[in-house]
Coordinates of C-alpha atoms in Angstrom, one line a residue:
Chain A
G1 CA -11.1 -14.4 -2.9
A2 CA -7.9 -12.9 -1.4
V3 CA -9.4 -10.8 1.4
V4 CA -7.3 -9.2 4.2
S5 CA -9.1 -7.9 7.2
Q6 CA -7.9 -5.7 10.1
H7 CA -9.3 -5.3 13.5
P8 CA -10.1 -2.9 14.9
S9 CA -10.8 -0.5 12.2
W10 CA -10.3 2.4 14.6
V11 CA -9.1 2.7 18.2
I12 CA -8.6 5.5 20.7
C13 CA -6.3 4.8 23.6
K14 CA -4.7 6.8 26.3
S15 CA -1.0 7.6 26.5
G16 CA 1.0 4.9 28.1
T17 CA -1.3 2.1 27.2
S18 CA -0.7 -0.6 24.7
V19 CA -3.0 -1.5 21.7
K20 CA -3.0 -4.6 19.5
I21 CA -4.0 -4.6 15.9
E22 CA -4.8 -7.8 14.1
C23 CA -4.3 -8.6 10.4
R24 CA -5.9 -11.7 9.0
S25 CA -5.8 -13.2 5.5
L26 CA -9.4 -14.6 5.3
D27 CA -9.2 -17.0 2.4
F28 CA -5.6 -17.7 1.8
Q29 CA -2.4 -18.5 3.7
A30 CA 0.3 -15.9 4.0
T31 CA 3.8 -16.7 5.1
T32 CA 4.7 -13.1 4.7
M33 CA 2.8 -10.0 5.8
F34 CA 3.9 -6.4 5.9
W35 CA 3.0 -3.6 8.3
Y36 CA 2.9 0.0 7.0
R37 CA 2.2 3.3 8.6
Q38 CA 0.6 6.2 6.7
F39 CA 0.6 9.8 7.7
P40 CA -2.1 12.1 6.4
K41 CA -1.7 12.9 2.7
Q42 CA 1.5 10.9 2.6
S43 CA 2.7 7.6 1.2
L44 CA 3.0 4.3 3.0
M45 CA 6.0 3.8 5.1
L46 CA 7.0 0.2 5.5
M47 CA 7.6 -0.6 9.1
A48 CA 8.4 -4.3 9.2
T49 CA 8.1 -7.6 7.4
S50 CA 6.3 -10.3 9.4
N51 CA 7.3 -13.8 8.6
E52 CA 5.3 -16.8 10.0
G53 CA 7.2 -18.7 12.6
S54 CA 10.1 -16.3 12.8
K55 CA 11.1 -12.9 14.0
A56 CA 9.9 -9.9 12.2
T57 CA 12.3 -7.8 10.1
Y58 CA 12.1 -4.1 11.0
E59 CA 13.0 -1.2 8.7
Q60 CA 15.6 1.2 9.8
G61 CA 14.4 3.7 12.3
V62 CA 11.4 1.6 13.5
E63 CA 11.7 0.6 17.2
K64 CA 11.1 -3.1 17.5
D65 CA 10.5 -2.9 21.2
K66 CA 7.8 -0.4 20.7
F67 CA 6.1 -2.0 17.7
L68 CA 5.9 -5.7 18.6
I69 CA 5.0 -8.0 15.7
N70 CA 3.8 -11.6 16.1
H71 CA 3.0 -13.9 13.1
A72 CA 1.8 -16.9 14.9
S73 CA -0.1 -18.6 12.2
L74 CA -0.3 -18.6 8.4
T75 CA -3.4 -16.3 8.5
L76 CA -2.7 -13.9 11.4
S77 CA -0.2 -11.3 12.2
T78 CA -0.5 -8.8 15.1
L79 CA 1.1 -5.4 15.7
T80 CA 1.2 -4.2 19.3
V81 CA 2.0 -0.6 19.9
T82 CA 3.4 -0.5 23.4
S83 CA 3.4 2.5 25.7
A84 CA 1.6 4.5 23.1
H85 CA 2.2 8.2 22.7
P86 CA 0.3 10.8 20.7
E87 CA 3.0 10.8 18.0
D88 CA 2.1 7.1 17.4
S89 CA -1.3 8.3 16.2
S90 CA -1.5 7.2 12.6
F91 CA -3.2 5.0 10.0
Y92 CA -1.7 1.5 10.1
I93 CA -2.1 -0.8 7.1
C94 CA -1.1 -4.4 6.8
S95 CA -0.8 -6.5 3.6
A96 CA -0.4 -10.2 2.9
I97 CA 1.5 -11.9 0.1
H98 CA -0.5 -14.4 -1.8
L99 CA 2.1 -16.9 -3.0
E100 CA -0.4 -18.9 -5.2
R101 CA -1.1 -15.7 -7.1
A102 CA 2.5 -15.0 -8.1
G103 CA 3.2 -13.0 -4.9
E104 CA 0.5 -10.5 -5.4
Q105 CA 0.1 -8.2 -2.4
Y106 CA -3.4 -7.7 -0.8
F107 CA -4.0 -4.9 1.6
G108 CA -6.1 -4.7 4.7
P109 CA -8.5 -1.7 5.1
G110 CA -6.3 -0.1 7.7
T111 CA -6.6 0.8 11.4
R112 CA -6.9 4.4 12.5
L113 CA -5.1 4.7 15.9
T114 CA -5.6 7.9 18.0
V115 CA -3.6 8.3 21.2
T116 CA -4.9 10.9 23.6
Chain B
G1 CA 18.3 2.1 -4.2
N2 CA 14.8 1.9 -5.7
S3 CA 12.6 5.0 -6.0
V4 CA 9.3 6.0 -7.5
T5 CA 8.4 9.6 -8.4
Q6 CA 4.8 10.7 -9.0
M7 CA 3.4 14.0 -10.1
E8 CA 2.2 16.0 -7.2
G9 CA -1.5 16.5 -6.7
P10 CA -4.1 17.2 -6.3
V11 CA -5.3 16.7 -9.9
T12 CA -8.7 18.2 -10.3
L13 CA -10.8 17.3 -13.3
S14 CA -14.3 17.6 -14.6
E15 CA -16.3 14.4 -15.2
E16 CA -15.5 12.7 -18.6
A17 CA -12.1 14.5 -18.8
F18 CA -8.9 12.6 -19.8
L19 CA -6.6 11.6 -17.0
T20 CA -2.9 11.2 -16.9
I21 CA -0.9 10.7 -13.7
N22 CA 2.8 10.5 -14.4
C23 CA 5.1 8.0 -12.7
T24 CA 8.8 7.4 -13.2
Y25 CA 11.0 5.0 -11.4
T26 CA 14.6 4.2 -10.6
A27 CA 15.5 0.5 -10.1
T28 CA 18.1 -2.1 -10.9
G29 CA 17.1 -5.0 -13.0
Y30 CA 13.6 -5.6 -14.2
P31 CA 11.1 -4.6 -11.6
S32 CA 7.4 -5.2 -11.7
L33 CA 5.3 -2.0 -11.7
F34 CA 1.9 -1.4 -10.0
W35 CA -0.8 1.2 -9.6
Y36 CA -2.8 1.1 -6.4
V37 CA -5.9 3.1 -5.5
Q38 CA -6.9 4.3 -2.0
Y39 CA -10.4 5.5 -1.4
P40 CA -10.9 7.7 1.7
G41 CA -10.5 5.9 4.9
E42 CA -9.6 2.6 3.3
G43 CA -6.6 0.5 2.5
L44 CA -5.0 0.1 -0.9
Q45 CA -6.5 -1.9 -3.7
L46 CA -4.4 -3.1 -6.7
L47 CA -5.6 -1.3 -9.8
L48 CA -3.3 -2.7 -12.4
K49 CA 0.2 -4.0 -12.9
A50 CA 2.8 -4.9 -15.5
T51 CA 5.7 -7.2 -15.0
K52 CA 7.9 -6.7 -18.1
A53 CA 8.8 -4.0 -20.6
D54 CA 6.1 -3.0 -23.0
D55 CA 3.4 -4.8 -21.0
K56 CA 0.2 -2.8 -20.7
G57 CA -1.8 -3.2 -17.5
S58 CA -5.5 -2.3 -17.6
N59 CA -8.5 -2.4 -15.3
K60 CA -11.8 -0.4 -15.0
G61 CA -10.9 1.8 -17.9
F62 CA -7.4 2.7 -16.5
E63 CA -4.3 1.8 -18.4
A64 CA -0.6 2.0 -17.9
T65 CA 2.3 0.8 -20.1
Y66 CA 5.7 -0.3 -18.8
R67 CA 8.2 1.8 -20.7
K68 CA 11.7 0.7 -19.8
E69 CA 13.4 3.2 -22.2
T70 CA 11.9 6.1 -20.3
T71 CA 11.5 4.3 -16.9
S72 CA 7.9 5.3 -16.8
F73 CA 4.5 3.8 -16.0
H74 CA 2.0 6.6 -16.5
L75 CA -1.6 6.0 -15.5
E76 CA -4.3 7.1 -18.0
K77 CA -8.1 7.0 -18.3
G78 CA -10.0 8.3 -21.2
S79 CA -13.1 9.5 -19.3
V80 CA -13.0 9.9 -15.5
Q81 CA -16.0 9.7 -13.2
V82 CA -16.7 11.2 -9.9
S83 CA -16.3 7.8 -8.3
D84 CA -12.7 7.7 -9.5
S85 CA -11.9 10.4 -6.9
A86 CA -9.2 8.8 -4.7
V87 CA -5.5 8.7 -4.1
Y88 CA -3.4 6.8 -6.6
F89 CA 0.0 5.2 -5.8
C90 CA 2.6 4.1 -8.2
A91 CA 4.8 1.3 -6.9
L92 CA 7.5 -1.1 -7.9
E93 CA 8.8 -4.4 -6.7
S94 CA 12.3 -5.5 -7.5
S95 CA 12.9 -8.7 -9.3
G96 CA 14.1 -11.5 -7.0
G97 CA 11.0 -12.3 -5.1
S98 CA 11.4 -10.1 -2.0
Y99 CA 7.9 -8.7 -2.5
I100 CA 8.8 -5.5 -0.7
P101 CA 7.4 -2.6 -2.7
T102 CA 8.6 0.9 -3.1
F103 CA 5.7 3.4 -3.2
G104 CA 5.5 6.8 -4.7
R105 CA 4.0 9.6 -2.6
G106 CA 0.6 9.2 -4.1
T107 CA -1.5 11.6 -6.3
S108 CA -4.9 12.8 -5.2
L109 CA -7.5 12.9 -7.9
I110 CA -10.6 15.0 -7.5
V111 CA -13.3 14.7 -10.1
H112 CA -16.1 17.2 -10.2
P113 CA -19.6 16.5 -11.7

């Protein structure tokens, strides 16, 4: 148990378009999910904390109007990259907190976004 | 603030060699410590964890001991395999239930047959 999925696993979009990435906890409920960004050969950078039923909390330097986060249910959070630019190309990873397992964090497999 | 420092990679070893990846941390209070593994093109998987001083986390032959006196959580494995080739991240979570982790930069491990 404790599986987190992401969809799509990879996406290519054109500059100026928007793309939505879904993060789902498949077999547990998650009131809190995190969104990370990872550049090649670098660590994960926390972008925002997604809380079910409330606004996301963004880390300093992350544009909330560009990276829209919605956590509409206990098993789904979405990240929408609006008006994408080539510099938004990255590997985006989500994670979900499993409260019934002492707050262990489970990660999705990641989404590779390429903006052309 | 919190920080995690890992040894820089890549670490290149032959199969069956002994592995150590150093990790030290700075944090207030009593954080929980973690090692995550990331295989190419995938997300992170929890490898092991320790939640208090002197605890030893272990999984799949990997071990790490929470050393508060040296603020360290070094990852070790007695005999590595080619399939262990991946990037390893050390991380901490502060006490208090925020669940927001601080990650190290990651250490790439390459194991040759």
